[in-house]
Coordinates of C-alpha atoms in Angstrom, one line a residue:
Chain A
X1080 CA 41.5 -34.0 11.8
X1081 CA 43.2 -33.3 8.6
X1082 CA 43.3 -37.2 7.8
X1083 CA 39.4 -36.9 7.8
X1084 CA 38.8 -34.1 5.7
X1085 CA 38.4 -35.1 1.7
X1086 CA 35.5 -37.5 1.1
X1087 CA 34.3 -37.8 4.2
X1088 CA 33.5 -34.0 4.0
X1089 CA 32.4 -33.7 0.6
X1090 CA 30.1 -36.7 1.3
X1091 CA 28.6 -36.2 4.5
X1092 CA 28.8 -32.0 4.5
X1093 CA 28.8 -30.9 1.2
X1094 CA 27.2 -32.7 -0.8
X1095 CA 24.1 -32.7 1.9
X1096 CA 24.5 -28.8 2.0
X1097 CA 24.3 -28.4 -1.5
X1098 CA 21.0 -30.5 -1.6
X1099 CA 19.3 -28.5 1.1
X1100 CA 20.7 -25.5 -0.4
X1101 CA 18.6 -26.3 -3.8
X1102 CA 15.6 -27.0 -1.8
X1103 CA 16.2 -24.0 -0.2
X1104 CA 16.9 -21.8 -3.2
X1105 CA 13.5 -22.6 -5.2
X1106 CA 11.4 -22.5 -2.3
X1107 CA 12.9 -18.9 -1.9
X1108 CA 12.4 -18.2 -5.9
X1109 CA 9.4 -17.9 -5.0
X1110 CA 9.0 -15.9 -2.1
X1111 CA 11.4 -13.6 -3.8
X1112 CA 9.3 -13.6 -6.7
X1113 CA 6.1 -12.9 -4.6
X1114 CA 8.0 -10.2 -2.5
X1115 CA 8.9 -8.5 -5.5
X1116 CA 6.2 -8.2 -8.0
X1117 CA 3.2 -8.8 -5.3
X1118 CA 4.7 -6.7 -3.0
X1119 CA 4.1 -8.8 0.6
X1120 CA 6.1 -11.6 2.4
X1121 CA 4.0 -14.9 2.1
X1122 CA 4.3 -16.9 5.2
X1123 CA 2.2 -19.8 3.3
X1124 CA 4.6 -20.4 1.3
X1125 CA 6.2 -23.1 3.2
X1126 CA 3.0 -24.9 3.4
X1127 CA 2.0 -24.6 -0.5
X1128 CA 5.8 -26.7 -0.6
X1129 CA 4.3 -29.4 1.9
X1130 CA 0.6 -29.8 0.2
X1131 CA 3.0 -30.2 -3.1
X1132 CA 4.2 -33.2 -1.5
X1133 CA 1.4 -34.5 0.2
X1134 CA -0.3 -34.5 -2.9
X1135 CA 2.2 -35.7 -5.0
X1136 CA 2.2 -38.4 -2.6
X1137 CA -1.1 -39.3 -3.0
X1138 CA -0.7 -39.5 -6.7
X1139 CA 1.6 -42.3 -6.1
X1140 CA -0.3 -44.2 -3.4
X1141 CA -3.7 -43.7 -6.0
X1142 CA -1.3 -44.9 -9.0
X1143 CA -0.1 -47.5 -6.6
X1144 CA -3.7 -48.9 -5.7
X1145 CA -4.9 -49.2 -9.6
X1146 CA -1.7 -50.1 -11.2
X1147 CA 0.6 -52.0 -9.1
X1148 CA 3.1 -49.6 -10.8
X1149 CA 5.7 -47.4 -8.7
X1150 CA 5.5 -44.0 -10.1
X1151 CA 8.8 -41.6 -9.2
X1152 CA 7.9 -38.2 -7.1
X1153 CA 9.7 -36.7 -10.4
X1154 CA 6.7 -38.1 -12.4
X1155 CA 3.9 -37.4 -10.2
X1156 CA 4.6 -34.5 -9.0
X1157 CA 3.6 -32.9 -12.4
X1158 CA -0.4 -33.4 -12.1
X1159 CA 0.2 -32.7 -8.3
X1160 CA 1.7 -29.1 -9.8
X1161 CA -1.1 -28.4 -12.0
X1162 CA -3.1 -28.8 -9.1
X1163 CA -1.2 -26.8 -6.4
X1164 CA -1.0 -23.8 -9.0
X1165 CA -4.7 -23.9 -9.4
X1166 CA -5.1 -23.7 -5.8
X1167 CA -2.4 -21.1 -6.0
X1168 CA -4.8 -18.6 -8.5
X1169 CA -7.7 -19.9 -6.7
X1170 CA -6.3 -18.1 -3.6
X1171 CA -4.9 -15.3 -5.3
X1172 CA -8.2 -14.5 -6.6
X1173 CA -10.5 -15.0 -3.9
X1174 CA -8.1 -14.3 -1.2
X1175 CA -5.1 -12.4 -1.4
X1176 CA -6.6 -10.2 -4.3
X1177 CA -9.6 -8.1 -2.3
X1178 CA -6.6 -6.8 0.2
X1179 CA -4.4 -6.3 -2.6
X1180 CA -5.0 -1.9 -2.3
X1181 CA -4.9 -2.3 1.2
X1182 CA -1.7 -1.8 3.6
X1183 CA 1.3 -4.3 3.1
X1184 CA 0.7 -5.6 6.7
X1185 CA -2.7 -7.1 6.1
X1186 CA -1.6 -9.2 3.2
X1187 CA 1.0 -10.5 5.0
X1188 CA -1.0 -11.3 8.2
X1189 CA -3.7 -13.0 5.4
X1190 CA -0.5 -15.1 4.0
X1191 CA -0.5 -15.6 7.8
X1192 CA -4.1 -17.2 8.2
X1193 CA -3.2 -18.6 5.1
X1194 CA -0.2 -20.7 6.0
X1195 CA -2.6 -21.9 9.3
X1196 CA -5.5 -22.6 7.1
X1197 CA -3.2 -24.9 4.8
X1198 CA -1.4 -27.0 7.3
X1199 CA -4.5 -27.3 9.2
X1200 CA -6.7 -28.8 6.1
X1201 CA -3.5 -31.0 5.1
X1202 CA -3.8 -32.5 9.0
X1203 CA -7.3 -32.6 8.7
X1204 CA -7.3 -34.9 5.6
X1205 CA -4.3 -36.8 5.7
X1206 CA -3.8 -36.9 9.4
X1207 CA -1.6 -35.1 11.6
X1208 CA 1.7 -38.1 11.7
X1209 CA 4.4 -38.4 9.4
X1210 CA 3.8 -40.5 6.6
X1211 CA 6.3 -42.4 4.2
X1212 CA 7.4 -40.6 1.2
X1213 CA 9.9 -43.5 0.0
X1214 CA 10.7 -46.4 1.3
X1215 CA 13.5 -48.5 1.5
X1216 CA 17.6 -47.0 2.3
X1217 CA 18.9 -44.6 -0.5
X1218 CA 22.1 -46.4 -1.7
X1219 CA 24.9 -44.2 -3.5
X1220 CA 25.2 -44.3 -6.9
X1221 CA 27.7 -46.7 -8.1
X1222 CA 28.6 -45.1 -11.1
X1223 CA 29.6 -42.3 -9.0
X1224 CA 31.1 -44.3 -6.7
X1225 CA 33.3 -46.7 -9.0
X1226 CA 34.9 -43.6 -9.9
X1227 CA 37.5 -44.4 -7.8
X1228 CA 39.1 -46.6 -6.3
X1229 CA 40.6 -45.5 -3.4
X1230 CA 38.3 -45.8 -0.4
X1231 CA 39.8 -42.2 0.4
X1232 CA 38.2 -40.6 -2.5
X1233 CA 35.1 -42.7 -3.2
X1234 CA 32.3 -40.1 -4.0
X1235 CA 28.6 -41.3 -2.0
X1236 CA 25.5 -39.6 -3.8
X1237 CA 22.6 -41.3 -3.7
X1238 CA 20.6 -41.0 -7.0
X1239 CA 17.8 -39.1 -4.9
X1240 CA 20.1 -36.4 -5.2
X1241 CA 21.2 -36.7 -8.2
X1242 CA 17.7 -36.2 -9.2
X1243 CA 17.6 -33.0 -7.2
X1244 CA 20.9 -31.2 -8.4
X1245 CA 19.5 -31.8 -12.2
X1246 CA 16.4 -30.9 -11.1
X1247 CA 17.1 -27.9 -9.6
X1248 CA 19.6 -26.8 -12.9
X1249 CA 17.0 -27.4 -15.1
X1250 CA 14.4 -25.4 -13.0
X1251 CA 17.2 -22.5 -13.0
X1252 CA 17.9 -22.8 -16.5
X1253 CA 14.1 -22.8 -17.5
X1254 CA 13.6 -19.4 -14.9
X1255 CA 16.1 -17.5 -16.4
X1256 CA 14.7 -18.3 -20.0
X1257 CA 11.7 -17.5 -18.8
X1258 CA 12.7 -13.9 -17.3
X1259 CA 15.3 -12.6 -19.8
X1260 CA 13.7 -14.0 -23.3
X1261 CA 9.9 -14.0 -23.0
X1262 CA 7.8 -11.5 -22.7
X1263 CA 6.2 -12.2 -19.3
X1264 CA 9.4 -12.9 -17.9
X1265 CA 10.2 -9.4 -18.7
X1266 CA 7.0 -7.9 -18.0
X1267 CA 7.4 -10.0 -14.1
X1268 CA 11.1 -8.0 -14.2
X1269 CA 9.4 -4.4 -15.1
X1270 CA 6.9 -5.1 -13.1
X1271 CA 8.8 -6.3 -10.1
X1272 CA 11.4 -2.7 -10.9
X1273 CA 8.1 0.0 -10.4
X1274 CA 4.3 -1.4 -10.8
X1275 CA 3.0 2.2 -11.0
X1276 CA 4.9 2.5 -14.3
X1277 CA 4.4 -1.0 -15.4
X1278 CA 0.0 0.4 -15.0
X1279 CA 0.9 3.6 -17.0
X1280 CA 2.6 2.0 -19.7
X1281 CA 0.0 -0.6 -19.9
X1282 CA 1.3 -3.7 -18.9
X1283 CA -1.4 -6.1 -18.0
X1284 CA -0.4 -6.5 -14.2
X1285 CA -3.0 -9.1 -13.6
X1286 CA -1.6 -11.5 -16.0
X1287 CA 1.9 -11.0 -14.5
X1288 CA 0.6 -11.8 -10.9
X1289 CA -0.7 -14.8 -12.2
X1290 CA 2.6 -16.0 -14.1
X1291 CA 3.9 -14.5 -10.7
X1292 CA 2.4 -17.8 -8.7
X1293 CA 2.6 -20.2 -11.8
X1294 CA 6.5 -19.9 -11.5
X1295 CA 6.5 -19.8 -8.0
X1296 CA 3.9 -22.5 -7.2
X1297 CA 6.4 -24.7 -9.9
X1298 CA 9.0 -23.8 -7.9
X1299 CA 7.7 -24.4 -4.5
X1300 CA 6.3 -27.9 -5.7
X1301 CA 10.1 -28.9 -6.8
X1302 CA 11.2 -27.9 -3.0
X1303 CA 8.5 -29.9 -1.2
X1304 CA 8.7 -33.0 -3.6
X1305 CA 13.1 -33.0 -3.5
X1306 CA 12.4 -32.1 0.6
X1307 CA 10.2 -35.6 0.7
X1308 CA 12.8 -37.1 -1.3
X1309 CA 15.6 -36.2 0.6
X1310 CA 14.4 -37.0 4.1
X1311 CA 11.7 -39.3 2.3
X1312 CA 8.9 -38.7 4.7
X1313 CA 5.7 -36.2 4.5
X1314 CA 5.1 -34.3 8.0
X1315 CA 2.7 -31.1 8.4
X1316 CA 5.4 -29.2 9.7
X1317 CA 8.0 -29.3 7.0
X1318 CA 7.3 -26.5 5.0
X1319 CA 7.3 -24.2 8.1
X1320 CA 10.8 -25.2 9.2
X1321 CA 11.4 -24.4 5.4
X1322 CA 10.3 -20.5 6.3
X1323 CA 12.9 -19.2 8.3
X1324 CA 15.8 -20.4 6.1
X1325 CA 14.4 -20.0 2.7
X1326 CA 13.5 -16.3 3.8
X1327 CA 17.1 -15.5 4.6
X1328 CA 17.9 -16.6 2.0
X1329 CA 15.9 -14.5 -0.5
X1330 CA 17.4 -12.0 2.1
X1331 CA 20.8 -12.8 1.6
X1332 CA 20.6 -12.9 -2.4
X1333 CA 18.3 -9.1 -2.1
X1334 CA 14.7 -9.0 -2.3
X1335 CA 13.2 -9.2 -5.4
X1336 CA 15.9 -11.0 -7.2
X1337 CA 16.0 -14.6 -8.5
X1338 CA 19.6 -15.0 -9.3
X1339 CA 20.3 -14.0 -5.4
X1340 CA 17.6 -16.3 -4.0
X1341 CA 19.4 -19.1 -5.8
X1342 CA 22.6 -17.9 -4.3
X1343 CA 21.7 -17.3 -1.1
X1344 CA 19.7 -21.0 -0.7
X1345 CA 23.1 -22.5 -1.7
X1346 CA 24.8 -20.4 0.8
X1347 CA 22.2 -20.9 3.5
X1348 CA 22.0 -24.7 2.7
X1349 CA 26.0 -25.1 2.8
X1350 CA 26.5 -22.4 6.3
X1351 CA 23.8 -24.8 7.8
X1352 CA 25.4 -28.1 6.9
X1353 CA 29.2 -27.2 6.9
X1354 CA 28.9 -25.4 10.7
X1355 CA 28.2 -29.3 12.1
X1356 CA 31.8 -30.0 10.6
X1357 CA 34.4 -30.5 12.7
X1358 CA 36.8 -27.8 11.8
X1359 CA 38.3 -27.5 15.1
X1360 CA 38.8 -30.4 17.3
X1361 CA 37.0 -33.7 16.8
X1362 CA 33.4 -32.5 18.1
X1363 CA 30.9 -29.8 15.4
X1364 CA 31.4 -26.4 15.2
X1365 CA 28.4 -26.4 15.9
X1366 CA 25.7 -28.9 17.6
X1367 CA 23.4 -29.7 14.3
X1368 CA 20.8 -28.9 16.8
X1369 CA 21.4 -25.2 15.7
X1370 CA 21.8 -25.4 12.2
X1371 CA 18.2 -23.2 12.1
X1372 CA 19.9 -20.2 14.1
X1373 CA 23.7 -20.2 11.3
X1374 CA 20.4 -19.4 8.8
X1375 CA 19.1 -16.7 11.5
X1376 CA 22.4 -15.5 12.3
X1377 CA 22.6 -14.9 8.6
X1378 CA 19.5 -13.3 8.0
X1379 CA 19.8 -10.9 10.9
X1380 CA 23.4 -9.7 9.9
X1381 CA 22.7 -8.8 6.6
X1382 CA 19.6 -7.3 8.0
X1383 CA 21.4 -4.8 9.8
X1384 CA 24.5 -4.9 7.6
X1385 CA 23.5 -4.7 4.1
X1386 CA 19.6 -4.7 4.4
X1387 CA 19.6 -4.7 0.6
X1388 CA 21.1 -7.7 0.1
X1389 CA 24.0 -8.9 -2.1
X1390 CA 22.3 -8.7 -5.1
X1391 CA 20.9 -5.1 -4.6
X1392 CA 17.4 -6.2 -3.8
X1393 CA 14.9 -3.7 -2.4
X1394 CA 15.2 -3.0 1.2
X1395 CA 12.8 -2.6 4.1
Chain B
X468 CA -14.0 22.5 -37.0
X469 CA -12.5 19.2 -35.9
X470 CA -12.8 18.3 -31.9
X471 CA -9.5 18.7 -30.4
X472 CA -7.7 15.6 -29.7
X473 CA -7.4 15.4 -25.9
X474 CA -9.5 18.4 -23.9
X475 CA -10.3 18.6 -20.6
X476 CA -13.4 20.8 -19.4
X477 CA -13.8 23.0 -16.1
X478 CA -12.2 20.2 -13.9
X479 CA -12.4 20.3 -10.1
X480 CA -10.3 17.1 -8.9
X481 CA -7.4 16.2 -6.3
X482 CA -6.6 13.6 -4.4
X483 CA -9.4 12.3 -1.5
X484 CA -10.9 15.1 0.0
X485 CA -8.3 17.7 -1.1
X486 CA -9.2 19.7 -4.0
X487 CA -6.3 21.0 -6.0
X488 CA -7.9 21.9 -9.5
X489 CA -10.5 24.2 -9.3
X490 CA -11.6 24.9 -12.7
X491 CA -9.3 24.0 -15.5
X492 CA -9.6 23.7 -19.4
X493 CA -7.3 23.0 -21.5
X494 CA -7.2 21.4 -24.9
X495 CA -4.5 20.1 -27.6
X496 CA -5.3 20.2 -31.2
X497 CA -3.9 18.1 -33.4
X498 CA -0.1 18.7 -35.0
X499 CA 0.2 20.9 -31.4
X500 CA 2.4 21.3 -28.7
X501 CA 0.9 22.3 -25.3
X502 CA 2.6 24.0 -22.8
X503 CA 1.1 24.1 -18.9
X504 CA 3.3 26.5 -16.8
X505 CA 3.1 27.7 -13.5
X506 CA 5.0 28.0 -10.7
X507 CA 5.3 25.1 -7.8
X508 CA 2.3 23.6 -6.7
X509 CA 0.0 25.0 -9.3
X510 CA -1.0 21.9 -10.2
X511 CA 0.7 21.0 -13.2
X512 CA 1.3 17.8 -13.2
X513 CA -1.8 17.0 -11.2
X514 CA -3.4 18.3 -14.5
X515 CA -2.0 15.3 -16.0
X516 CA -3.0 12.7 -13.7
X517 CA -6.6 13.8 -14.4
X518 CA -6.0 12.8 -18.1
X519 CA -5.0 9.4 -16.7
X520 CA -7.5 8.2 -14.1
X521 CA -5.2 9.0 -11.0
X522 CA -7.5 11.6 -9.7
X523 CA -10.5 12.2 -7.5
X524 CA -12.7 13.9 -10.2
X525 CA -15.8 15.5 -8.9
X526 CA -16.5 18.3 -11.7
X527 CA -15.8 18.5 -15.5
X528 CA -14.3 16.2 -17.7
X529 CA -12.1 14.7 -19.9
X530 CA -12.4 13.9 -23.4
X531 CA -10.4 12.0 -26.3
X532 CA -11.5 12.9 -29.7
X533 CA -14.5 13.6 -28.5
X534 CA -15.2 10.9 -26.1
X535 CA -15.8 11.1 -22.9
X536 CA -13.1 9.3 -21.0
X537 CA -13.2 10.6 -17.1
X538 CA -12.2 8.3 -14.8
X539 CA -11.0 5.9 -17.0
X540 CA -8.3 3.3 -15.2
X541 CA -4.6 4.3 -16.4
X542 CA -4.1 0.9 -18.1
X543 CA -7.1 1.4 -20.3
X544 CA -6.0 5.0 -21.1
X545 CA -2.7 3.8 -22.3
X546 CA -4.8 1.2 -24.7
X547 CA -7.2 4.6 -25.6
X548 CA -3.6 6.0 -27.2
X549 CA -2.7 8.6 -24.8
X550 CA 1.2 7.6 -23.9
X551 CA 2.2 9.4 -20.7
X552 CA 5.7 9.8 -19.4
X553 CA 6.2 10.3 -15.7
X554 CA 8.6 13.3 -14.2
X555 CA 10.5 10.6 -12.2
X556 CA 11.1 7.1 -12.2
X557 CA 10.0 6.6 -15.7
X558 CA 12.0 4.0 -17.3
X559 CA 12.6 0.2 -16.3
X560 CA 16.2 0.5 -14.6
X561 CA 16.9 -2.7 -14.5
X562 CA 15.8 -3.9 -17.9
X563 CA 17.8 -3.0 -20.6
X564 CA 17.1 -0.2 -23.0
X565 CA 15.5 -2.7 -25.7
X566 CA 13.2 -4.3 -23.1
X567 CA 12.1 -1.2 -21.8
X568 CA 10.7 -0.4 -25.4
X569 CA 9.6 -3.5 -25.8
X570 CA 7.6 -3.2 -22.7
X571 CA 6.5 0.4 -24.2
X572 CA 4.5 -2.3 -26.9
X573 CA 2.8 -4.3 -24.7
X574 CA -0.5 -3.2 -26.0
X575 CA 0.6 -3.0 -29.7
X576 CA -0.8 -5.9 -31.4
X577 CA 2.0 -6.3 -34.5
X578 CA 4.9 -4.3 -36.0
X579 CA 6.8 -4.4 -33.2
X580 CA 10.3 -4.8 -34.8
X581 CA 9.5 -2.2 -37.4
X582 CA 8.4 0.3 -34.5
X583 CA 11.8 -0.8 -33.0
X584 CA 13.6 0.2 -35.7
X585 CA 11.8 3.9 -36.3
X586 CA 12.4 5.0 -32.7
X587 CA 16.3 4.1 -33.0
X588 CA 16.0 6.1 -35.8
X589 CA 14.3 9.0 -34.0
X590 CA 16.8 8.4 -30.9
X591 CA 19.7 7.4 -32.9
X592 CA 21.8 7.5 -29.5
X593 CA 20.0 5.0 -28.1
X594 CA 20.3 2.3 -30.9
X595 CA 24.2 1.7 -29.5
X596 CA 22.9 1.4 -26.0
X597 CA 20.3 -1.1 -26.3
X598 CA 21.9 -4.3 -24.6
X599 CA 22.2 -1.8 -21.3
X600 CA 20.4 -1.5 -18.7
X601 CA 18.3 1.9 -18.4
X602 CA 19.7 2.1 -15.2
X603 CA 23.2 3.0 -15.9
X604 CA 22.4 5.8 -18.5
X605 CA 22.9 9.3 -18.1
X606 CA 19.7 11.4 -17.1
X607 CA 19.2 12.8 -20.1
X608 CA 19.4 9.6 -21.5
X609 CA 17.1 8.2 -19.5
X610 CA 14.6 10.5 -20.4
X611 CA 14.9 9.6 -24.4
X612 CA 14.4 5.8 -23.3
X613 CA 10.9 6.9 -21.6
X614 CA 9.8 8.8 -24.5
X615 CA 10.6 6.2 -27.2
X616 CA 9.1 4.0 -24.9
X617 CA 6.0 5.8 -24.9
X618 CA 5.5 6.1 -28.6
X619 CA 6.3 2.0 -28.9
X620 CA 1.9 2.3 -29.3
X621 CA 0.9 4.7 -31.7
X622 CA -0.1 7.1 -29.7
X623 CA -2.7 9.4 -30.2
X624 CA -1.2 12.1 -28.0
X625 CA 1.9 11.7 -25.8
X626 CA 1.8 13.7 -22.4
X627 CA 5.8 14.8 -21.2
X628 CA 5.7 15.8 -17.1
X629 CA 8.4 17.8 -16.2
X630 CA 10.9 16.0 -18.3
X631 CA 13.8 18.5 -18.6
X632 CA 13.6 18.3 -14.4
X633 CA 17.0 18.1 -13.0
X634 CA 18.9 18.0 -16.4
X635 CA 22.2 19.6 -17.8
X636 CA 20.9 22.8 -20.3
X637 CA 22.8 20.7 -23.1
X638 CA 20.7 17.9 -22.6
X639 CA 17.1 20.6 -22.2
X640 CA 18.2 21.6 -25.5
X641 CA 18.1 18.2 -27.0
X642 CA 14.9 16.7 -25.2
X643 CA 13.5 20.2 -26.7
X644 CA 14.5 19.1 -30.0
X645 CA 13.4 15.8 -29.5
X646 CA 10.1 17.1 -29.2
X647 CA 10.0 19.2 -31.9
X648 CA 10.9 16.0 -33.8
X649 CA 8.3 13.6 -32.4
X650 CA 5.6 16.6 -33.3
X651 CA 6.8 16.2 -37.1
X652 CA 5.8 12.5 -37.2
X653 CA 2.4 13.8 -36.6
X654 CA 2.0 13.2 -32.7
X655 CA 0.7 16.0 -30.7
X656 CA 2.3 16.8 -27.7
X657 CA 1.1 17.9 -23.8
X658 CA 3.9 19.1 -21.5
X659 CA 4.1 20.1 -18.4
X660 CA 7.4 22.6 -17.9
X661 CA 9.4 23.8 -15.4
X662 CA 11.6 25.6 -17.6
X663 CA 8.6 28.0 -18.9
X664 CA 10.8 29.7 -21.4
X665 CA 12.1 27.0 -23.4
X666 CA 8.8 25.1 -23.2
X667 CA 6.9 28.0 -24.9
X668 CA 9.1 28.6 -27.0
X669 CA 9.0 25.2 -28.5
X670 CA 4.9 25.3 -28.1
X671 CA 2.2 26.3 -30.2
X672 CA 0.1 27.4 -27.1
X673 CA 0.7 27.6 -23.6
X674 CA -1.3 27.6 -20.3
X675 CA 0.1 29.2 -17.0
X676 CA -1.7 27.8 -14.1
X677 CA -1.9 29.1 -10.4
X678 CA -3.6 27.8 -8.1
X679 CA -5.4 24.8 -9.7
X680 CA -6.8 27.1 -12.9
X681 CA -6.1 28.6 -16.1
X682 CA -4.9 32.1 -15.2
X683 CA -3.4 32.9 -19.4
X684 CA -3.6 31.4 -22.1
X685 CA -2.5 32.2 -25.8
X686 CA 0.4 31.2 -28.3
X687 CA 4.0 30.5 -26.8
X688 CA 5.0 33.2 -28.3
X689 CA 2.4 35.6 -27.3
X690 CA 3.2 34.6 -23.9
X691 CA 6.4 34.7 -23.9
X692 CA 6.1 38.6 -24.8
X693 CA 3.4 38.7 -21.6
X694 CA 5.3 41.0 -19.5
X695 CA 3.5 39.8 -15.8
X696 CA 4.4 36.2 -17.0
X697 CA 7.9 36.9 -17.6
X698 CA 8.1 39.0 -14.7
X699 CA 6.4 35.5 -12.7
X700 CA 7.9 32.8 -14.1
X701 CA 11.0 33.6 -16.7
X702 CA 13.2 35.9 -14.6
X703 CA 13.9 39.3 -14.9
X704 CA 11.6 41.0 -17.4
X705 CA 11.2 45.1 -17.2

């Protein structure tokens, strides 16, 4: 088995983990984010990921049509963002916001209805069967892979993730920016500490909600569009399979805390990928089948072990 | 005569249905500290949420130089000037100490740095701790953050609940001074004390409440010569 382990491991577990683990650590930005300063687990947040990529699909099927041209998902998802964020305060106002004094529950069973009443326009309009995100078979990069030359050591990234690991480090690097040097960011980190205080000492909490789901709608667009990129096809139920793993990991890294959402969807992302290796024998760990239950497994350990997560987050 | 800065007139409030204040008045002149004492669940600090819109009014009212202001949302009271500092949980613990003040500002329009700069003057002990996080200061400490934080505005009058609760008496005896301070840069001050003796004898006038009303009133030190209120509230007295 030993003979096999190197490139063939970094290549076909790693480097696949650590992609899934950035998809899963800004989709769980955000529900961190929204768990934190809004107060209630949003279940749609899966599906705002998946209308990101529908719609920055369509974007390049309309470009496609006019132009001839073929936009990159990197490019088109921005007017697709500025959309889904306005969709994202348009439901914050007229939705989430009238149950907003009322118990915890009822938001999150309205994030609930919400998550249904998503996926069930995005069938409704672009149909209910997977669709093609990108065509054609991602080659490696050769760059990368002329690196060496030793067959034995030959490193096989396709630029599709290369695109997502500098994506997802610039989205990081802007976040903490964002939280540590501006003053929103700050006001989202007093805010997200004790919102009674943040009300007595003035804070306008209304415009932090809103800079609440501007980061975290930017952030759940980058996870659907590199999810589309990665598997490069669009179907209704991706963002929902998202759910589960991207909550434990905002679980593992602590409610509440950014830092240990992007932690935890690297570790997630890697426990998922790296349990299919074979580390004893020649057959997985693990069938890949269950990769959904190592995030489970997670999330239900530190539940009961450290409820608070690693990070300190708040607990249940 | 000049209208008192904050006042608040026969008040019947409490929280729903349950009335805790039946008829309270109490005012704070300008250049004044205020004491309301009382024993446990007099409704001292219930006093102050009325002054900030966390109440169930349903009598009486409140008024800032003059204006009416009853009911008025907390947020918007904070723009009116009134600063308040909560008994518990009162500072940001995990922003640092500079981020908390700077928080403090959010409704001060300009003059931020130089505001900055006057309250690490004022809390000088704070100026060396102001890359850490509130969290990991001492109680006492804690308590200076939330009151420089509170005067980041220019506040008009800054309410104190309770905020000697639960420290060492070396650190009472600052906080004490500390007010005594703030009052000489001109802002007048409403607090609600546990620790009746040292409160009046830093105030100008006192209150004792029971039971959701005025029961005396008069200068700290007149009540601190009050022989039932000693014999109440400060211990011992013959």
């Amino acid at each position: 088995m030993w003979d096999a382990f190197g490139f063939e491991f970094v290549n076909f577990y790693l480097i696949p983990g650590l992609v899934l683990g950035c998809i899963y650590a800004l989709g769980a930005i955000g529900i961190t984010l929204t768990f934190g300063i809004l107060r209630f687990a949003n279940f749609a947040h899966g599906e705002m990921m998946m209308m990101g990529g529908y719609l920055t699909w369509t974007i390049m099927a309309i470009v496609t049509a006019l132009f001839g041209l073929t936009l990159h998902p990197l490019v088109a998802m921005v007017p697709a963002t500025a959309v889904v964020i306005f969709l994202f305060l348009l439901t914050d106002k007229y939705f989430y916001k009238p149950f907003r004094k009322e118990d915890t529950i009822k938001v999150v069973m309205a994030s609930f209805g919400m998550m249904l009443i998503i996926r069930s326009a995005v069938q409704a309009i672009w149909g209910p069967n997977q669709l093609k995100f990108v065509s054609g078979i991602a080659k490696p990069n050769e760059i990368l892979r002329d690196v060496s030359g030793s067959i034995d050591l030959m490193l096989l990234v396709p630029n599709k993730h290369i695109w997502i690991f500098l994506g997802t480090i610039v989205i990081v690097i802007a976040l903490s920016y964002l939280l540590n040097k501006t003053r929103i960011g700050k006001a989202m980190r007093a805010v997200s500490d004790s919102p009674d205080l943040a009300h007595v000492t003035g804070i306008d909490v209304d415009q932090v909600i809103r800079a609440t789901w501007i980061v975290g709608g930017i952030c759940a667009m980058a996870a659907g569009v590199f999810l589309a990129m990665d598997i490069q096809l669009l179907e209704t139920t991706m963002g929902f399979r998202m759910l589960l793993p991207m909550f434990a990991a905002a679980i593992l890294g602590g409610i509440g805390k950014p830092y240990g959402a992007v932690f935890g969807g690297l570790v997630i992302g890697l426990a998922e990928e790296l349990s299919a290796y074979p580390w004893i024998g020649d057959t997985p760990l693990l069938s890949p089948g269950y990769k959904t239950g190592v995030a489970f497994a997670i999330m239900v350990i530190m539940l009961i072990v450290r409820p608070q997560g690693l990070f300190k987050g708040r607990s249940f | 005569m000049t209208d008192p800065i904050l006042s608040l007139n026969n008040l019947k409030a409490g929280y729903g249905q349950t009335e805790i204040l039946h008829d309270l008045s109490i005012y704070v002149d300008p250049n004044e500290i205020v004491a309301i004492i009382g024993p446990n669940g007099a409704g001292k600090s219930t006093a102050m949420k009325a002054v900030l819109g966390l109440l169930n009014i349903r009598e009486g009212n409140v008024t800032l130089n003059g204006d009416d202001i009853t009911d008025t949302p907390a947020a918007q009271v904070v723009r009116l000037g009134i600063s308040y500092v909560p008994q518990t949980q009162n500072v940001f613990v995990n922003l640092s100490v500079q981020e908390n003040l700077e928080m403090g500002a959010w409704t001060r329009p300009e003059g931020i740095p130089e505001r900055l700069a006057e309250m690490y003057e004022l809390f000088p002990d704070l100026a060396e701790k102001r890359n850490q996080a509130a969290g990991s200061l001492s109680g006492g400490q804690r308590q200076m953050v939330a009151m420089a934080k509170a005067l980041m505005v220019d506040a008009k009058i800054l309410l104190l609940d309770e905020p000697t609760a639960g420290l060492s008496p070396k650190y009472r005896g600052e906080i004490f001074a500390t007010i005594q301070k703030i009052k000489s840069t001109g802002v007048p001050i409403l607090i609600v004390e546990q620790n009746a003796k040292q409160a009046l004898g830093v105030a100008d006038r006192g209150y004792v409440l029971v039971d959701g009303a005025n029961r005396h009133t008069g200068t700290g030190a007149e009540l601190l010569a009050d022989r039932e209120i000693a014999r109440m509230f400060l211990g011992g007295g013959h």
